[in-house]
Coordinates of C-alpha atoms in Angstrom, one line a residue:
X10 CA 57.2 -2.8 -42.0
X11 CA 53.2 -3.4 -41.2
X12 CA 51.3 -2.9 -40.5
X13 CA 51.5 0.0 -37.9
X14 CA 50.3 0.1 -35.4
X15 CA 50.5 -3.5 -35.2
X16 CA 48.8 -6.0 -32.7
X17 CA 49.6 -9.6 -32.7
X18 CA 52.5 -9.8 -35.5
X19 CA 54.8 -7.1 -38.0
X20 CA 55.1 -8.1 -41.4
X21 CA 59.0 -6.9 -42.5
X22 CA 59.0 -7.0 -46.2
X23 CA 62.7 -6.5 -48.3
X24 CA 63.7 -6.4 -51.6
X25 CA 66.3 -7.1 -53.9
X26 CA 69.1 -7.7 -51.1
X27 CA 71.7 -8.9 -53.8
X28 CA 74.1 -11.6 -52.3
X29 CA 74.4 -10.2 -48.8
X30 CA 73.0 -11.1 -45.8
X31 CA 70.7 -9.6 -44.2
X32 CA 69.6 -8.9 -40.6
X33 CA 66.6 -7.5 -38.0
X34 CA 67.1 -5.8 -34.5
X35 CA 64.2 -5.3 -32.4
X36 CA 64.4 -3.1 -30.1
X37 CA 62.6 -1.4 -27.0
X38 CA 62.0 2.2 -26.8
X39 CA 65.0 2.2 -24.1
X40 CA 67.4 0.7 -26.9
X41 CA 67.0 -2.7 -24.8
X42 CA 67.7 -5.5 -27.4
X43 CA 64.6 -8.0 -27.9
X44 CA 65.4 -10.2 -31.1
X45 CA 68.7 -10.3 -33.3
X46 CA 67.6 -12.7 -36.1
X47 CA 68.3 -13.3 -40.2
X48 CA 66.0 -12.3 -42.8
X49 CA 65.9 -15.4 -44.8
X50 CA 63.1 -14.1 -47.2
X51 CA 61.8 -11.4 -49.1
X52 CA 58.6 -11.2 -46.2
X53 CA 59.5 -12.1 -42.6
X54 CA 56.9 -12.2 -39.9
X55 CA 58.0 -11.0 -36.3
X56 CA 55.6 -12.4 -33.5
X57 CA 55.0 -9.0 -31.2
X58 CA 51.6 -10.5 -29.5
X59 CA 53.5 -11.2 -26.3
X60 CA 54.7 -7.8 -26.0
X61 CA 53.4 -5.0 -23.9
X62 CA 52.0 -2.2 -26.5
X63 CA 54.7 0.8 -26.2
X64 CA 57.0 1.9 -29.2
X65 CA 59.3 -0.7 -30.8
X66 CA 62.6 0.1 -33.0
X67 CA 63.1 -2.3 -35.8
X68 CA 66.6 -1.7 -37.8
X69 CA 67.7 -4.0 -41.0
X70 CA 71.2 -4.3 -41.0
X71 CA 73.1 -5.2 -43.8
X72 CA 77.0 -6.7 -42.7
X73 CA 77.8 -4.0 -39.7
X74 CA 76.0 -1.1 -41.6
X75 CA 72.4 -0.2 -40.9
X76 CA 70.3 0.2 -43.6
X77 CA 67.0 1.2 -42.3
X78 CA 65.2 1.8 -39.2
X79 CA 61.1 2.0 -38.6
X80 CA 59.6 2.9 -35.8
X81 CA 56.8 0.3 -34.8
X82 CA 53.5 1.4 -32.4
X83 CA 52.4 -2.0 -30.6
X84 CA 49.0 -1.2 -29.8

């Protein structure tokens, strides 16, 4: 994920995810649930302009398994 600290928008690049699917959480510091949505390419942009700048959580989740989390400074 980048960059970070990020501004107006969070780049979330994957690779290689094989034949499942894949999915991103964002998340507030608090744990409160922002966006839920499918990663549909290999770089997925994530629109955080509107946010206020505090720490974000993103986690890519793989079926019901998590497969990695970053933590994002919006700035």
């Amino acid at each position: 994920a980048y960059p970070n600290p990020a501004t107006d928008f969070l780049i979330l690049k994957v690779e290689n995810q094989g034949n499942q699917k894949l999915f991103y959480q964002l998340s507030d510091a608090n744990g409160k649930l922002i966006e839920y949505k499918a990663i549909v390419s290999n770089e997925t942009s994530i629109v955080i302009s509107n946010f206020i700048p505090a720490t974000y959580f993103v986690k890519v989740i793989q079926g019901n398994k998590e497969v990695k989390t970053f933590k994002i400074i919006k700035n």
